[in-house]
Coordinates of C-alpha atoms in Angstrom, one line a residue:
M1 CA -18.7 15.5 -24.3
M2 CA -19.4 11.6 -25.4
M3 CA -16.3 10.4 -26.2
N4 CA -15.0 11.9 -23.2
T5 CA -16.8 9.4 -21.1
V6 CA -16.7 6.7 -22.9
S7 CA -13.3 6.6 -22.8
N8 CA -13.4 7.3 -18.8
T9 CA -15.3 3.8 -18.2
T10 CA -13.3 2.3 -20.5
L11 CA -10.4 3.5 -18.2
V12 CA -12.3 2.6 -15.0
Q13 CA -13.2 -0.7 -16.3
R14 CA -9.0 -1.6 -17.7
L15 CA -8.2 -1.0 -14.3
F16 CA -10.9 -2.2 -11.6
G17 CA -12.7 -4.4 -13.9
S18 CA -16.8 -4.0 -13.3
A19 CA -16.9 -3.5 -10.1
A20 CA -15.5 0.0 -9.3
P21 CA -14.1 1.6 -6.4
C22 CA -15.8 3.2 -3.5
P23 CA -14.2 7.1 -4.2
S24 CA -13.9 6.6 -0.2
L25 CA -10.8 4.6 -1.0
F26 CA -9.0 6.2 -2.6
G27 CA -8.9 9.0 0.5
F28 CA -5.4 7.5 0.9
A29 CA -4.0 9.6 -1.7
F30 CA -4.5 13.0 1.1
W31 CA -2.0 11.0 3.8
W32 CA 0.3 10.3 1.2
A33 CA 0.2 14.4 -0.2
W34 CA 0.6 15.6 3.9
W35 CA 3.9 13.1 4.3
D36 CA 5.7 14.4 0.6
V37 CA 5.3 17.9 1.7
F38 CA 7.9 17.2 4.4
R39 CA 10.2 15.0 2.1
V40 CA 10.6 15.9 -1.3
S41 CA 13.1 17.9 -2.7
D42 CA 14.5 19.5 0.7
T43 CA 10.5 20.4 2.3
H44 CA 11.1 23.4 -0.3
L45 CA 6.9 22.9 -0.6
I46 CA 7.1 24.5 2.8
P47 CA 6.6 28.0 3.2
S48 CA 9.8 29.8 4.4
A49 CA 9.0 31.9 7.1
V50 CA 9.3 28.4 9.0
A51 CA 12.4 27.7 8.5
V52 CA 12.9 23.9 8.2
D53 CA 16.2 22.2 9.1
A54 CA 15.2 20.0 6.1
E55 CA 18.6 17.8 6.7
T56 CA 17.5 16.9 10.5
E57 CA 13.8 16.6 10.7
R58 CA 12.7 14.1 7.7
I59 CA 14.6 11.7 9.7
C60 CA 12.9 13.2 12.8
I61 CA 9.6 12.1 11.9
E62 CA 10.5 9.0 10.2
L63 CA 12.4 8.0 12.7
G64 CA 8.9 8.5 14.8
F65 CA 7.3 7.1 11.8
F66 CA 9.7 3.9 12.5
I67 CA 9.0 3.3 16.2
A68 CA 5.4 3.0 15.5
A69 CA 6.5 0.7 13.0
V70 CA 8.3 -1.6 15.5
V71 CA 5.4 -1.2 18.8
L72 CA 2.2 -1.7 16.2
A73 CA 4.1 -5.1 15.0
I74 CA 4.9 -6.0 18.4
A75 CA 1.2 -5.4 19.1
A76 CA -0.9 -7.1 16.4
R77 CA 1.1 -10.2 17.1
R78 CA -1.2 -9.7 20.5
G79 CA -4.2 -9.7 18.1
F80 CA -4.1 -6.0 18.5
S81 CA -6.3 -3.4 15.7
L82 CA -6.1 -0.4 14.6
F83 CA -9.5 -0.9 12.4
D84 CA -12.4 -1.5 14.8
K85 CA -10.5 1.9 16.9
G86 CA -12.3 4.9 15.4
L87 CA -12.0 7.0 17.8
F88 CA -8.7 6.3 18.5
L89 CA -8.2 7.1 14.9
K90 CA -9.7 11.0 15.3
C91 CA -8.3 11.9 18.8
I92 CA -4.3 10.9 16.5
T93 CA -6.3 12.6 13.7
A94 CA -7.1 16.2 16.3
G95 CA -3.5 15.3 17.6
L96 CA -1.6 15.4 14.3
V97 CA -3.6 19.0 13.5
V98 CA -2.3 20.2 16.6
C99 CA 0.8 19.5 16.3
M100 CA 0.6 21.7 12.5
G101 CA -0.1 24.5 13.6
L102 CA 2.4 24.3 16.3
F103 CA 5.3 23.9 13.2
Y104 CA 3.4 26.5 11.5
A105 CA 3.2 28.9 14.1
P106 CA 6.6 31.2 12.8
L107 CA 3.9 31.8 9.9
V108 CA 1.9 33.9 13.3
G109 CA 4.5 35.2 15.0
A110 CA 5.0 32.9 17.0
E111 CA 7.6 30.4 18.1
R112 CA 7.9 26.7 16.7
V113 CA 8.0 25.0 20.1
A114 CA 10.8 21.8 19.9
P115 CA 10.7 21.2 16.4
L116 CA 12.2 17.8 16.6
L117 CA 10.1 17.1 19.0
L118 CA 6.5 17.8 16.7
Q119 CA 8.3 15.9 13.2
F120 CA 9.2 12.6 15.3
L121 CA 5.0 12.6 17.2
M122 CA 3.7 13.6 13.5
G123 CA 5.7 10.8 12.5
V124 CA 3.7 8.5 14.6
G125 CA 0.6 9.5 14.4
G126 CA 0.6 9.7 10.2
A127 CA 2.6 6.0 10.8
V128 CA -1.0 4.9 12.9
L129 CA -3.5 6.2 9.5
F130 CA -0.9 4.6 7.1
F131 CA -0.9 1.1 8.8
A132 CA -4.8 1.8 9.6
W133 CA -5.2 2.9 5.8
F134 CA -3.7 -1.2 4.7
E135 CA -6.1 -2.9 7.0
L136 CA -8.7 -1.3 5.2
Y137 CA -6.9 -2.0 2.3
S138 CA -6.2 -5.8 2.6
V139 CA -10.1 -6.4 3.8
C140 CA -11.2 -8.9 1.4
G141 CA -13.8 -6.8 0.6
V142 CA -12.0 -4.0 -1.1
P143 CA -11.9 -4.0 -5.0
H144 CA -8.4 -4.8 -6.7
P145 CA -6.9 -2.8 -3.5
V146 CA -3.1 -2.9 -5.6
A147 CA -5.0 -0.5 -8.4
I148 CA -6.5 2.2 -5.9
V149 CA -3.1 2.3 -3.9
A150 CA -1.5 2.8 -7.3
C151 CA -3.6 5.5 -7.8
C152 CA -3.5 7.4 -5.2
L153 CA 0.1 7.8 -5.7
L154 CA -0.9 9.8 -9.0
V155 CA -2.7 11.7 -7.0
N156 CA -0.6 12.5 -4.6
A157 CA 1.9 13.4 -7.5
V158 CA -1.4 16.3 -8.0
V159 CA -2.0 17.5 -5.5
L160 CA 1.9 18.2 -4.5
V161 CA 1.8 19.6 -7.6
A162 CA -1.2 21.1 -6.5
V163 CA 0.4 23.1 -3.3
L164 CA 3.5 24.2 -5.1
L165 CA 1.0 26.1 -7.7
A166 CA -0.4 26.8 -4.6
H167 CA 3.4 29.0 -3.8
F168 CA 2.9 31.0 -6.6
F169 CA -0.8 32.6 -6.2
L170 CA -1.2 32.3 -1.1
L171 CA 0.2 33.6 1.2
P172 CA 1.9 30.8 2.9
L173 CA -0.9 30.5 5.8
P174 CA -3.4 29.1 3.2
I175 CA -0.7 27.1 1.8
A176 CA 0.1 25.7 6.3
A177 CA -3.8 24.9 5.6
M178 CA -3.7 23.7 2.9
H179 CA -1.5 20.8 4.6
A180 CA -2.6 20.7 8.0
A181 CA -6.0 19.8 6.2
L182 CA -5.3 16.4 4.1
P183 CA -5.0 14.4 6.9
I184 CA -8.5 15.6 9.0
A185 CA -9.7 14.6 4.7
S186 CA -8.0 10.9 4.5
C187 CA -8.8 9.9 8.4
A188 CA -12.7 11.1 7.6
M189 CA -12.8 8.8 4.1
L190 CA -10.9 6.4 6.5
M191 CA -14.5 6.3 8.4
K192 CA -16.5 6.0 5.5
G193 CA -14.3 3.0 4.1
I194 CA -13.8 1.1 7.6
A195 CA -18.6 1.6 7.8
G196 CA -18.3 -0.2 4.2
Q197 CA -16.2 -3.1 5.0
R198 CA -17.0 -3.5 8.9
S199 CA -19.0 -6.5 7.5
S200 CA -16.7 -8.5 5.8
H201 CA -13.5 -7.3 9.2
E202 CA -15.6 -9.7 11.1
R203 CA -15.7 -12.4 9.0
F204 CA -12.4 -11.9 8.7
L205 CA -12.0 -12.2 12.5
A206 CA -14.2 -14.6 13.0
Q207 CA -11.7 -17.0 11.8
Q208 CA -8.1 -18.1 13.1
V209 CA -5.4 -15.8 12.6
K210 CA -2.3 -16.5 11.4
I211 CA 0.8 -15.4 13.3
V212 CA 3.5 -14.7 10.1
F213 CA 6.9 -13.2 10.7
L214 CA 9.0 -11.5 8.2
P215 CA 11.7 -13.7 6.4
Q216 CA 15.8 -12.9 7.4
K217 CA 16.3 -12.2 3.5
L218 CA 13.1 -10.3 2.7
F219 CA 13.7 -8.5 5.5
I220 CA 18.3 -7.4 4.9
A221 CA 16.5 -6.9 1.0
V222 CA 13.8 -3.9 2.0
F223 CA 15.9 -2.5 4.6
V224 CA 18.6 -2.0 2.2
F225 CA 16.2 -0.5 -0.7
G226 CA 15.1 1.5 1.7
F227 CA 18.5 2.8 3.2
V228 CA 19.8 3.8 -0.4
F229 CA 16.7 6.1 -0.8
G230 CA 17.2 7.5 2.8
L231 CA 20.8 8.1 1.8
V232 CA 20.0 9.6 -1.9
L233 CA 17.6 11.4 0.0
N234 CA 19.9 13.2 2.3
F235 CA 23.0 13.4 0.7
T236 CA 23.0 15.2 -3.0
P237 CA 26.2 16.7 -3.1
G238 CA 26.8 19.1 -6.1
I239 CA 22.9 19.5 -6.7
S240 CA 21.6 21.7 -3.8
Q241 CA 20.2 25.3 -3.9
G242 CA 22.3 27.7 -3.5
P243 CA 20.3 31.2 -1.6
G244 CA 18.1 32.8 -4.9
E245 CA 18.6 30.1 -6.9
D246 CA 14.9 28.3 -8.1
V247 CA 13.4 25.4 -6.6
H248 CA 10.7 24.8 -8.3
Y249 CA 12.5 23.0 -11.4
P250 CA 13.7 20.3 -9.2
L251 CA 10.6 20.4 -7.4
F252 CA 8.4 19.5 -10.7
L253 CA 11.4 17.2 -11.3
E254 CA 10.9 15.3 -8.0
I255 CA 7.0 15.4 -8.4
A256 CA 7.0 14.1 -12.0
G257 CA 9.5 10.8 -10.9
I258 CA 6.9 10.5 -8.2
A259 CA 4.5 10.3 -10.6
L260 CA 6.2 7.6 -13.2
G261 CA 6.9 5.5 -10.7
G262 CA 3.2 5.2 -10.4
I263 CA 2.0 5.3 -14.0
L264 CA 4.7 2.3 -15.0
F265 CA 2.6 0.1 -11.5
L266 CA -0.4 0.7 -13.4
L267 CA 1.0 -0.1 -16.1
L268 CA 2.0 -3.0 -15.3
G269 CA -0.4 -4.6 -13.2
R270 CA -2.5 -5.8 -15.8
A271 CA 0.3 -8.2 -15.5
F272 CA -0.4 -9.2 -11.9
S273 CA -3.9 -9.0 -12.0
S274 CA -3.7 -12.6 -14.8
T275 CA -0.8 -13.9 -13.4
P276 CA -0.6 -13.0 -9.5
E277 CA 3.0 -14.8 -9.9
K278 CA 4.9 -12.4 -11.3
A279 CA 4.5 -9.7 -9.1
F280 CA 6.7 -12.1 -7.0
S281 CA 9.6 -12.3 -9.9
V282 CA 12.7 -10.6 -9.4
R283 CA 12.2 -9.3 -13.1
W284 CA 9.2 -7.3 -12.4
A285 CA 9.7 -6.5 -8.5
I286 CA 13.6 -5.3 -9.0
V287 CA 14.4 -4.5 -12.4
P288 CA 12.8 -1.6 -13.4
F289 CA 14.4 0.4 -9.6
I290 CA 17.6 -1.0 -11.2
V291 CA 16.9 0.8 -14.3
F292 CA 15.7 4.3 -12.9
S293 CA 19.0 4.2 -10.7
L294 CA 21.5 3.2 -13.3
L295 CA 19.4 6.2 -15.5
S296 CA 20.4 9.4 -13.0
I297 CA 24.0 7.7 -13.3
P298 CA 25.6 9.1 -16.8
V299 CA 22.9 12.3 -16.5
V300 CA 24.1 13.9 -13.3
G301 CA 26.5 16.6 -14.1
V302 CA 26.0 15.7 -17.1
V303 CA 22.7 16.7 -18.9
N304 CA 20.4 17.8 -15.6
P305 CA 21.6 16.9 -12.1
F306 CA 17.8 16.8 -10.4
V307 CA 17.4 14.1 -13.1
S308 CA 18.9 12.0 -11.3
K309 CA 17.0 12.1 -8.3
A310 CA 13.3 12.3 -9.7
F311 CA 14.9 8.3 -11.7
L312 CA 15.5 7.6 -8.4
W313 CA 12.3 8.8 -6.7
A314 CA 9.7 7.3 -9.4
G315 CA 12.8 3.7 -8.6
Y316 CA 11.7 3.6 -5.2
E317 CA 8.0 4.4 -4.7
Y318 CA 7.6 1.6 -7.5
L319 CA 9.0 -1.2 -5.6
D320 CA 7.0 0.9 -2.4
L321 CA 3.8 -0.7 -4.6
M322 CA 5.4 -3.7 -5.4
M323 CA 6.2 -4.9 -1.3
M324 CA 2.5 -2.9 -0.8
A325 CA 1.4 -5.7 -3.0
I326 CA 2.4 -8.0 -2.1
Y327 CA 1.4 -6.9 1.7
I328 CA -2.0 -7.0 1.1
R329 CA -2.1 -10.5 -0.6
I330 CA 0.1 -12.2 2.0
A331 CA -2.3 -11.2 4.9
R332 CA -5.6 -12.0 2.2
E333 CA -4.0 -14.9 1.1
L334 CA -2.4 -16.6 4.1
H335 CA -5.0 -15.3 6.4
T336 CA -2.5 -13.1 9.0
S337 CA -3.2 -9.1 10.7
P338 CA -3.0 -7.6 8.1
L339 CA -1.3 -5.3 10.1
M340 CA 1.5 -7.6 11.6
V341 CA 2.6 -8.4 8.1
N342 CA 2.7 -4.4 6.8
A343 CA 3.9 -3.3 10.5
Q344 CA 7.8 -4.8 10.2
G345 CA 7.3 -5.4 6.4
Q346 CA 7.6 -0.8 6.6
A347 CA 9.4 -0.7 10.3
A348 CA 12.7 -2.5 7.9
D349 CA 12.1 0.1 5.0
V350 CA 11.9 3.4 7.5
G351 CA 14.5 2.1 9.7
G352 CA 17.2 1.4 6.6
I353 CA 15.2 4.9 5.6
V354 CA 16.3 6.4 9.0
L355 CA 20.3 5.1 9.0
G356 CA 21.3 5.6 4.8
M357 CA 19.6 9.5 5.4
L358 CA 21.6 9.4 8.8
L359 CA 25.0 8.6 7.1
G360 CA 24.1 11.9 4.1
A361 CA 24.1 13.8 7.1
A362 CA 27.5 12.6 8.5
M363 CA 28.7 12.8 5.0
N364 CA 27.0 16.7 4.4
A365 CA 29.2 17.3 7.8
A366 CA 31.6 15.9 6.7
A367 CA 31.7 18.9 3.4
L368 CA 31.6 16.0 1.2
S369 CA 29.0 17.6 -0.4
Q370 CA 31.6 20.0 -2.2
M371 CA 32.9 17.4 -4.3
G372 CA 30.7 16.6 -6.7
S373 CA 32.5 14.7 -8.6
Y374 CA 32.5 11.4 -6.7
L375 CA 28.9 11.5 -6.8
S376 CA 28.5 8.9 -9.7
G377 CA 30.7 6.8 -8.0
I378 CA 28.3 7.6 -4.5
V379 CA 25.8 6.1 -6.9
M380 CA 26.6 3.4 -8.2
A381 CA 28.4 1.8 -4.9
A382 CA 24.4 2.2 -4.2
V383 CA 23.0 0.8 -7.2
M384 CA 25.8 -2.0 -6.7
A385 CA 24.1 -2.4 -3.3
V386 CA 20.9 -3.2 -4.3
I387 CA 21.9 -5.1 -7.7
I388 CA 23.6 -7.9 -5.4
V389 CA 20.6 -8.0 -2.9
A390 CA 18.6 -8.2 -5.3
F391 CA 19.6 -11.2 -7.6
Y392 CA 21.4 -12.7 -5.0
I393 CA 19.0 -12.4 -2.3
M394 CA 15.6 -11.4 -3.8
T395 CA 16.0 -14.6 -6.3
D396 CA 12.1 -15.3 -7.9
R397 CA 12.4 -18.7 -5.7
N398 CA 12.2 -16.8 -2.3
I399 CA 10.2 -14.6 -3.5
V400 CA 8.2 -16.5 -4.1
T401 CA 8.1 -18.9 -1.4
I402 CA 9.5 -17.8 0.8
W403 CA 5.6 -17.0 3.0
G404 CA 4.9 -20.3 1.6
L405 CA 2.7 -19.0 -1.3
Q406 CA 3.2 -21.8 -3.7
K407 CA 2.6 -21.2 -7.8
K408 CA -0.6 -22.0 -8.7
S409 CA -2.3 -23.7 -11.4
P410 CA -5.1 -21.9 -12.7
K411 CA -7.9 -24.3 -12.5
A412 CA -6.8 -24.4 -8.0
R413 CA -7.0 -21.0 -7.9
D414 CA -10.1 -21.4 -9.3
E415 CA -11.5 -24.1 -7.3
E416 CA -9.7 -21.6 -4.0
R417 CA -12.4 -18.6 -5.3
K418 CA -15.6 -21.0 -5.1
A419 CA -15.2 -22.2 -1.3
A420 CA -14.6 -18.8 -0.7
R421 CA -17.2 -18.0 -2.0
V422 CA -19.8 -20.7 -0.5
A423 CA -17.9 -20.4 2.7
S424 CA -18.9 -16.6 2.8
F425 CA -22.6 -17.5 1.8
A426 CA -22.6 -19.9 4.4
Q427 CA -21.9 -17.6 6.9
S428 CA -23.9 -15.2 5.8
Y429 CA -26.9 -17.2 6.4
G430 CA -25.9 -19.4 9.3
L431 CA -25.5 -22.2 7.9
T432 CA -24.1 -25.5 9.3
P433 CA -20.6 -27.2 8.1
R434 CA -22.5 -30.0 6.8
E435 CA -25.2 -28.1 5.5
R436 CA -22.2 -26.0 3.0
D437 CA -20.4 -28.9 2.2
V438 CA -24.2 -29.3 0.2
L439 CA -24.4 -26.7 -0.9
A440 CA -21.2 -26.4 -2.7
E441 CA -22.2 -29.0 -3.9
L442 CA -25.5 -27.8 -5.0
V443 CA -25.3 -24.6 -6.7
E444 CA -22.6 -26.6 -9.2
Q445 CA -26.6 -27.4 -10.3
R446 CA -26.4 -31.4 -8.9
R447 CA -29.0 -33.8 -8.1
P448 CA -29.9 -34.9 -4.3
E449 CA -28.7 -38.6 -6.4
L450 CA -24.9 -37.2 -6.9
I451 CA -24.8 -35.5 -3.0
A452 CA -25.5 -37.9 -1.1
E453 CA -23.0 -40.3 -3.5
K454 CA -19.8 -37.8 -3.9
L455 CA -20.7 -37.1 0.6
Y456 CA -20.3 -40.4 1.1
I457 CA -24.2 -40.5 3.2
S458 CA -27.8 -41.3 3.0
L459 CA -30.1 -39.5 -0.2
G460 CA -32.8 -39.1 3.4
T461 CA -30.1 -37.0 4.8
V462 CA -29.3 -34.8 2.3
R463 CA -32.8 -34.3 1.2
S464 CA -32.8 -33.4 5.2
H465 CA -29.9 -30.3 4.6
I466 CA -31.3 -29.0 1.1
A467 CA -34.9 -28.1 3.2
R468 CA -33.3 -26.8 5.9
I469 CA -30.7 -25.2 2.9
Y470 CA -33.8 -24.2 2.0
A471 CA -35.7 -22.4 5.4
K472 CA -32.1 -20.5 6.1
T473 CA -31.6 -18.6 2.7
G474 CA -35.8 -18.2 2.1
V475 CA -35.8 -20.0 -1.4
H476 CA -38.1 -22.8 -2.0
S477 CA -35.9 -24.5 -5.1
Q478 CA -32.4 -25.2 -6.4
I479 CA -32.8 -23.0 -9.5
D480 CA -33.8 -20.0 -7.0
L481 CA -30.5 -21.2 -4.5
V482 CA -28.3 -21.3 -7.2
K483 CA -30.1 -16.9 -8.2
K484 CA -29.6 -15.9 -5.2
Y485 CA -26.2 -17.4 -4.5
E486 CA -24.7 -15.8 -7.8
E487 CA -26.3 -12.7 -7.5
E488 CA -24.8 -12.5 -3.7
S489 CA -21.7 -13.3 -4.5
Q490 CA -21.0 -11.5 -8.1
R491 CA -22.9 -8.4 -5.4
V492 CA -19.6 -9.0 -2.4
S493 CA -16.1 -9.9 -5.7

């Protein structure tokens, strides 16, 4: 028992350091599982009595997400934020539950009304919750958001396995209730997470927020990745299940692919935490996706065709996590609206997915899905498109400089972190800009004479500033001030 506790503690420390995040921050996993039930393995996680047209309805839900992303990106440019819209988010969740009830109406003998419209509305509502979660993760008070999101992907895979196993032991109605409960649980944890980070968000809004537009090259790259994934998702020649065939085996493979993408990202995440610039290197961001895609080619029709989709899921989820990490870092370092950045990126990704799905559906309608011998050529062409985008558009230089995020020395990054901690402490106690400058020197344990010389002010002025700093922070000496500053900095970090 003690060994298990020690190993679990060590795992948490490796992922999150000494500051373990609040459990409510992992609620995004339930949203992710709710969303993936509609996408994994031709919607076979949904009870068959619902009679879902997987090809068409998946396009509708992704289209709803795309429209919502475009609208929210435009609204964010005008200062709109989901962070302080608690009632709105609860109403969206209630609307999703109503849509889920109508979606599963056939399980109680009723007819499913306007199924395509239902999927579209669920796509819109799901997008709102998704972007609210990423506004939360982009707040500087949330520790290790990238590791949290990667762990959410793994929890998502566990939940999907639980839903799959439920098909063996439960009736369709409890399975539908389980699916409908996922967005409720996610919203409840989101509200708790927002409440815990409200002060950090207010400090963020108190500063000037920059307007950042997605560069054309990155937009095209993300669009192509989404297009390849959407095409493979809807066009699966030679690997579709026929009547009476077992669907559980390919389901397990696809869920395993999802988990594999998250595990790979966490393994490389230690490199990102020690050297953040590696997250902007094509070697780290693109190569795993290409490797997984290439691995899918020889197994098609040779070993097991379903493994190809598992590899592509792994590659796509890894790349998805990479882009989410980049969006979070952009919002934090460039001090821009996380909703605006993420909505632009997701609009490019999901727009590509929708067009890829439409092309896949058109190819299926043209009976190309029966031409299994051409699958390797199709997958190879898609992989070549990804490689071209990766190495001729998303070069290392473009990724690093595309948002103005230059490579920084460890000393420069350390100075930035110190300045941010001083600014946060000064704002908490209402210090003036000049008092903040004096504070920055005091916490470095410099004497008043040196502070006066460095800031080009008289010794008497320095002593006046120090007296006011002591009064505002409730301390009586420089030692007490430094101790209080270190304690609060450690707590915030």
